[in-house]
Coordinates of C-alpha atoms and ligand atoms in Angstrom, one line a residue:
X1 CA 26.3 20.5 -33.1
X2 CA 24.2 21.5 -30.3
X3 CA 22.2 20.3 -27.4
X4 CA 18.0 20.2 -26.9
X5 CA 15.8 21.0 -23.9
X6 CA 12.1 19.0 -24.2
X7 CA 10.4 19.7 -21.5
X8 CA 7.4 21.4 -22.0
X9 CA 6.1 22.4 -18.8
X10 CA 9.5 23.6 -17.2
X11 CA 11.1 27.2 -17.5
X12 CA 14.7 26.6 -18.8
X13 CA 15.7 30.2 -18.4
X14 CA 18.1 29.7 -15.5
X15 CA 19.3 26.3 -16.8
X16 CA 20.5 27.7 -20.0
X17 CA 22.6 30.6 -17.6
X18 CA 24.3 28.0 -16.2
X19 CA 25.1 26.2 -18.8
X20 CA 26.5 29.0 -20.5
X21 CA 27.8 30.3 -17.6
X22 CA 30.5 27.3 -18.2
X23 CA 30.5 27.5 -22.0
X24 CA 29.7 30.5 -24.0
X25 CA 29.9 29.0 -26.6
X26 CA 27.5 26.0 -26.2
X27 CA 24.9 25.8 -28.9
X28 CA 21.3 25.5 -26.8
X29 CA 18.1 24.9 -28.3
X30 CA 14.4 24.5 -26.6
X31 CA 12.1 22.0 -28.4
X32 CA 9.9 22.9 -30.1
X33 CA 11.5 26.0 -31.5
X34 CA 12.2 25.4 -35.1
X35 CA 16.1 23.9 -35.2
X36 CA 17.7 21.3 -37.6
X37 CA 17.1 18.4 -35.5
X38 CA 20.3 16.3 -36.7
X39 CA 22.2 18.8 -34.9
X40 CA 21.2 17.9 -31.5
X41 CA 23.8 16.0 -30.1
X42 CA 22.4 15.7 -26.4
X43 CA 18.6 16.1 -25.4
X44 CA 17.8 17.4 -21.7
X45 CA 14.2 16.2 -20.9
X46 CA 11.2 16.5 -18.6
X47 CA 8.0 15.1 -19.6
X48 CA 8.5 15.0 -23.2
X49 CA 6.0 14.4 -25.9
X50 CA 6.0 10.6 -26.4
X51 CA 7.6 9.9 -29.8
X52 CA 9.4 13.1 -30.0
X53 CA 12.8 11.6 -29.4
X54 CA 12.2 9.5 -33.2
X55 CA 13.3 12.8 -34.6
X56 CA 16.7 13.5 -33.5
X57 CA 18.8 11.4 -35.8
X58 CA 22.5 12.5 -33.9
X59 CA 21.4 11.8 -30.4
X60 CA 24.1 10.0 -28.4
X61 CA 22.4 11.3 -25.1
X62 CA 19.0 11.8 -23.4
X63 CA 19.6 13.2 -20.3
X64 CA 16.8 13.8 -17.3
X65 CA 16.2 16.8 -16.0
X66 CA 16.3 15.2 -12.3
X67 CA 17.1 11.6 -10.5
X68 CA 13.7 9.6 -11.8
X69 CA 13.5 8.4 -15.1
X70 CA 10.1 7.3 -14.8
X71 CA 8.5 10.2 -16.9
X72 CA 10.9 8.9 -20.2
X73 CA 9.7 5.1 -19.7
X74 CA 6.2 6.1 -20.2
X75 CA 7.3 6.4 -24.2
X76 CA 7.1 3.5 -25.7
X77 CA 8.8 4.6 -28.2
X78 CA 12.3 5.3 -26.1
X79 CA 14.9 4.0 -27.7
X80 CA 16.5 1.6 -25.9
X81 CA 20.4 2.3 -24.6
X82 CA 21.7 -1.1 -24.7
X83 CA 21.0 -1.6 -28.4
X84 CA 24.2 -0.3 -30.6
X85 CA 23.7 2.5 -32.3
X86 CA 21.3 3.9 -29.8
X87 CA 21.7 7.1 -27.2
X88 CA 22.9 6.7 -24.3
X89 CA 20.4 7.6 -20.9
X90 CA 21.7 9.2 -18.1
X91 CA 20.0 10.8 -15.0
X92 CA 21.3 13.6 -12.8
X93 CA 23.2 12.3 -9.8
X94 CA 23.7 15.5 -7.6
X95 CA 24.8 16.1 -4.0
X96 CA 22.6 19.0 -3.7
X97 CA 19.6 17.0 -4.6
X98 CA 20.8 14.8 -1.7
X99 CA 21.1 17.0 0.7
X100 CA 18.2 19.0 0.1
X101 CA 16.1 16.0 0.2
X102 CA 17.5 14.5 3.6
X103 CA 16.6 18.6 4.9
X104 CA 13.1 18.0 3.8
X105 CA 13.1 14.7 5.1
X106 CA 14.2 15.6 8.5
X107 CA 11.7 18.4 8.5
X108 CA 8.9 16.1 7.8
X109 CA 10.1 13.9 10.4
X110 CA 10.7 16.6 13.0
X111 CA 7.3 17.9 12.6
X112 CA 5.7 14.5 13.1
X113 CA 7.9 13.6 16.0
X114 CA 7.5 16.9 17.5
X115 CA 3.5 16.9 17.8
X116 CA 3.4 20.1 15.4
X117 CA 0.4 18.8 13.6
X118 CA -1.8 18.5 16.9
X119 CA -0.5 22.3 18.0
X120 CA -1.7 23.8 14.9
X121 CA -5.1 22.1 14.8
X122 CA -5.1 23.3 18.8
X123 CA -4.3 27.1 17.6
X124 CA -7.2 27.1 16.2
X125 CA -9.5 26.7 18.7
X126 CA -7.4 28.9 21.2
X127 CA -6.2 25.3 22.7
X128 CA -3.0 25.4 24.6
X129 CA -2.3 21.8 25.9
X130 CA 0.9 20.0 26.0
X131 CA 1.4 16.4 25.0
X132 CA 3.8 14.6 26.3
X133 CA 6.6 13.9 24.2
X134 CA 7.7 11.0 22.2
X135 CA 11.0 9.4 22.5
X136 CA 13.5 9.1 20.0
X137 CA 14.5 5.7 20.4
X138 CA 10.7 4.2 19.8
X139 CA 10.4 5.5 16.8
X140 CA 12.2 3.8 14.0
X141 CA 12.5 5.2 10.6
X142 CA 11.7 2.7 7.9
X143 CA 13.5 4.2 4.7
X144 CA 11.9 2.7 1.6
X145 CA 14.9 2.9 -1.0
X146 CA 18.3 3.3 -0.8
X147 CA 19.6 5.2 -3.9
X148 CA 22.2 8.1 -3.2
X149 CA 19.1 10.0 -2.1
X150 CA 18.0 7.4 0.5
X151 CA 21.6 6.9 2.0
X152 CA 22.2 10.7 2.6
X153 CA 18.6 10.7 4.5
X154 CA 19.0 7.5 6.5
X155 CA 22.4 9.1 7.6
X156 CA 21.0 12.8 8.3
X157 CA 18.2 11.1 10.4
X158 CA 20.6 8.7 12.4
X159 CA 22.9 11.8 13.4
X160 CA 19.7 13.5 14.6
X161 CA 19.4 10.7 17.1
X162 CA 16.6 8.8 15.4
X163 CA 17.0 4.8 14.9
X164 CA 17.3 4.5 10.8
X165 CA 16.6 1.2 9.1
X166 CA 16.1 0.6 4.9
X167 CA 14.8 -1.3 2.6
X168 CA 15.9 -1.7 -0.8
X169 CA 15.1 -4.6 -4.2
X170 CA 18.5 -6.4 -3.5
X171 CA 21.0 -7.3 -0.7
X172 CA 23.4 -4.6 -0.2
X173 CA 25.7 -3.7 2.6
X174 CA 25.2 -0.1 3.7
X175 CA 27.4 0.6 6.5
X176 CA 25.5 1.8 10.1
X177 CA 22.4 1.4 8.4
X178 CA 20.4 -1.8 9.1
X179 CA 19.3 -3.2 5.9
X180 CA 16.2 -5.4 4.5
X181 CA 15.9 -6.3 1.2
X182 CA 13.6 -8.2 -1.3
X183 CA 9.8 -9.0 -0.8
X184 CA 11.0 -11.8 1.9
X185 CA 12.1 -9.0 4.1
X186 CA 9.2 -6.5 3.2
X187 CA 7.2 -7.7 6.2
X188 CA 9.6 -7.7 9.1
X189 CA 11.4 -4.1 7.8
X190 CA 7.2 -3.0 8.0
X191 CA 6.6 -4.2 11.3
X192 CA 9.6 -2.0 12.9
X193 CA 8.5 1.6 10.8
X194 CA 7.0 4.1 13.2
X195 CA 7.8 6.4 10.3
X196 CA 7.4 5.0 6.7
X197 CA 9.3 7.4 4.0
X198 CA 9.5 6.3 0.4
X199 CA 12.2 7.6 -1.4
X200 CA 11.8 4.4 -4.6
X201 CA 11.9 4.9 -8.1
X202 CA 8.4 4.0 -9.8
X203 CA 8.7 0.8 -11.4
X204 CA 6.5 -2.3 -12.1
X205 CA 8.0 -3.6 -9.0
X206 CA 7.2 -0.9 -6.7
X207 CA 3.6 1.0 -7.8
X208 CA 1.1 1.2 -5.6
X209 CA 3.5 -0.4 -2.6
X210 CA 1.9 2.0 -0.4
X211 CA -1.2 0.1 -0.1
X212 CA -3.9 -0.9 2.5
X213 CA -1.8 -4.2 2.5
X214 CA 1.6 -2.6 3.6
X215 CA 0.0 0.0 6.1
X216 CA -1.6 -3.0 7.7
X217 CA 1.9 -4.2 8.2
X218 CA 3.5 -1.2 10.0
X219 CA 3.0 -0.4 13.7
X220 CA -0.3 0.8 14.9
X221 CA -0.4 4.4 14.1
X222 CA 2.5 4.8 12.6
X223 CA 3.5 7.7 9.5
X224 CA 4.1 7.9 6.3
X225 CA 5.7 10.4 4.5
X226 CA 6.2 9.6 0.3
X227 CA 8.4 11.9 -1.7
X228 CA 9.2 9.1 -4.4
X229 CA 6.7 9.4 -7.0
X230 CA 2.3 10.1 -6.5
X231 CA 1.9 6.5 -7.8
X232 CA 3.7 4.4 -5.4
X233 CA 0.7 5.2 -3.3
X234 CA -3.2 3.8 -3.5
X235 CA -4.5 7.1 -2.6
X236 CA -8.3 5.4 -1.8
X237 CA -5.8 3.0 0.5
X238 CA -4.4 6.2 2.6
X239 CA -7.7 7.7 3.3
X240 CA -9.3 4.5 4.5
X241 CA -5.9 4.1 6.5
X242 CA -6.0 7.3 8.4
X243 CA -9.6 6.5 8.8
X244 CA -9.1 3.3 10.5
X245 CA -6.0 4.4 12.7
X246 CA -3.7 2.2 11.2
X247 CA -2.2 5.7 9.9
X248 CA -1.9 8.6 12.1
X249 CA -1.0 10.7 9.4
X250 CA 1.0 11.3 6.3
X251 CA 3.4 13.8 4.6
X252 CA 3.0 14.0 0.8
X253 CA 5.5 15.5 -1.5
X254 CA 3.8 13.8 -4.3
X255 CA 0.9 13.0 -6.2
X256 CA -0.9 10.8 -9.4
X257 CA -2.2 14.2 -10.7
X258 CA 0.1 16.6 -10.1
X259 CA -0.5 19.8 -10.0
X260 CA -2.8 18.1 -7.2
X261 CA -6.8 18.8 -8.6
X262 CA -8.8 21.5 -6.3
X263 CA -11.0 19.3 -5.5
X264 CA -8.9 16.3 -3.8
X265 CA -9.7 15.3 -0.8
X266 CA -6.1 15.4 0.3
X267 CA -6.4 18.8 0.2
X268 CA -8.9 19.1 3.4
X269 CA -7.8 16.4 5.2
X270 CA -6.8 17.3 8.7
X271 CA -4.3 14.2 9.4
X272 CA -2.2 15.1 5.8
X273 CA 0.3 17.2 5.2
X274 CA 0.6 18.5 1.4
X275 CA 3.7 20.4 -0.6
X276 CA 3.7 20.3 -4.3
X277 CA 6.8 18.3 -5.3
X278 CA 9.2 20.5 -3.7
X279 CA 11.0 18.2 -1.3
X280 CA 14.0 18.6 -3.6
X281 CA 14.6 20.4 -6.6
X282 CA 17.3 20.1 -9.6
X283 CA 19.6 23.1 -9.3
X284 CA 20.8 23.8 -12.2
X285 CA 24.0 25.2 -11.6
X286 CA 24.8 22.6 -9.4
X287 CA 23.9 20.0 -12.5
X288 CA 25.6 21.7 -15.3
X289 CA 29.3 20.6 -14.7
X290 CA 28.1 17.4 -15.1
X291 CA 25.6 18.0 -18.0
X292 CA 28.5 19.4 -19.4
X293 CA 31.0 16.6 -18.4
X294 CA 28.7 13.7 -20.4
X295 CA 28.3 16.6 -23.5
X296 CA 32.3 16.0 -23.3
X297 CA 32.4 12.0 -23.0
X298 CA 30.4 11.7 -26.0
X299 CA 32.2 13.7 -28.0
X300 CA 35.2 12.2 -26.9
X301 CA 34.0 8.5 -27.3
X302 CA 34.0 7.9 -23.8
X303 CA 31.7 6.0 -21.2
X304 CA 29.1 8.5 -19.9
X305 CA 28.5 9.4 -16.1
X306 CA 25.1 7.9 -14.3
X307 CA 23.6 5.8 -17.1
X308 CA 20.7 4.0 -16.5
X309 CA 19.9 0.4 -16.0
X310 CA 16.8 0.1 -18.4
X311 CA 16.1 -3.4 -16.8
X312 CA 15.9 -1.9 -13.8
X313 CA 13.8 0.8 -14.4
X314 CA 16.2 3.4 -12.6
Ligands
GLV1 C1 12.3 14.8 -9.0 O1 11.3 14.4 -8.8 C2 13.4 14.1 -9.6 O2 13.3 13.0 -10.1 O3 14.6 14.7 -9.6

């Protein structure tokens, strides 16, 4: 038996290294390579080809190759995991991924707070004048999801001495975080966000959330920064917000079209910060133990680690 990578655009070079780092003798296979497909056991995927998941007769597991799991709903053809008989899903749940996101976060929100924006359009022009600075305690943080990856922010960002509140689908204490939940409390968790970050997963629910509608909401001025997927955001919506004011500006891990196309107008736009969905990154040698861990379970007959709720969407 053996396990699959599908994921045509990604390099699986130093995932395999670490998987066989921890086992030798672990059978690895990279779609589409010719292979027997009833051998796969386990499929490890990123953007697969919609239907290609029909053809693995043995699966018990698709795994993705990061936290979202929006890029496997777009098949329609997914089987679905709470139908006997069918695979299991499971997502990567990773401390690493965390913390590497609340460090990018943090960044984003330092370099907003901080004025950097200003003093690099001013080094341009040979400028050298101070602002005054901001203070900490009027500028809220409005975290838009509260998954493990929204938790480890909102707490990085509170011990840097910001204010931290969230927002997440359903009630949920989250101890020294302030929490608002539900579209009830959309509006009044808006009003407070000097900062905006979305850190959701895609779902029917929550595209296009960042909208003309919800920037209209926040305080004047205030700054998003969106590192959950390119289509929780109108991207027509941000321009005419930064236009207006309503924005100031906007950090943007993420985009519809990704790579994002030369000719965007993202790309020139003085008030927005771009990076090409590099805010955080699945290491794979911090993944495979628990790659590996699930290849066990199901072998075993036991109840995987971080399956999916396909109702959810996440
Ligand atoms: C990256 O975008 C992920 O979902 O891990």
């Amino acid at each position: 038996m053996a396990i699959t990578f599908i994921c045509p655009d990604r390099d699986t070079t130093s995932w395999i290294q670490a998987l066989k780092e921890l086992d030798p003798t672990l059978e690895i296979r990279v779609w589409p390579k010719d292979h027997p497909r009833a051998e796969i056991e386990l499929a490890l995927t990123w953007n697969h080809p919609k239907g290609v998941l029909q053809e693995y007769p043995s699966l018990g597991c698709i795994c993705s190759m990061g936290a979202g799991i929006d890029h496997l709903l777009t098949d329609p053809s997914l089987p679905d995991p709470d139908l006997p008989g069918n695979p299991a899903i499971v997502r990567l749940v990773d401390q690493k991924l965390a913390w590497d996101m609340s460090e990018y976060l943090l960044l984003a929100v330092l370099h907003h707070f901080r004025q950097f924006n200003f003093y690099q359009a001013q080094k341009k022009e040979n400028n050298w004048q101070p602002l005054l600075p901001l203070g900490k305690k009027e500028m809220v943080i409005g975290i838009m999801g509260l998954g493990q990856l929204g938790k480890a922010a909102a707490k990085r960002l509170q011990k840097a001495g910001f204010y931290v509140c969230g927002w997440r689908d359903s009630p949920k204490e989250i101890d020294t975080i302030p929490t608002f939940h539900g579209r009830d409390q959309l509006d009044v968790f808006l009003s407070r966000a000097h900062i905006l970050i979305c850190l959701l997963p895609l779902t029917r629910q929550t595209r296009q959330i960042l909208n003309q509608d919800t920037f209209s909401k926040l305080p004047h001025g205030a700054y998003l920064i969106n590192v959950g997927r390119g289509d929780h955001l109108k991207e027509a919506d941000l321009l005419t917000a930064l236009d207006q004011g309503l924005l100031s500006g906007a950090c943007l891990d993420v985009f519809q079209t990704e790579p994002l196309p030369g000719d965007h107008p993202f790309w020139q736009h003085p008030k927005i910060v771009i990076t090409p969905h590099i805010s955080s990154q699945t290491n794979p040698t911090s993944v495979a133990p628990q790659i590996l861990s699930n290849l066990d379970r199901l072998r075993t007959g036991k109840s995987l680690l971080n399956q999916i709720n396909i109702k959810k969407e996440y």
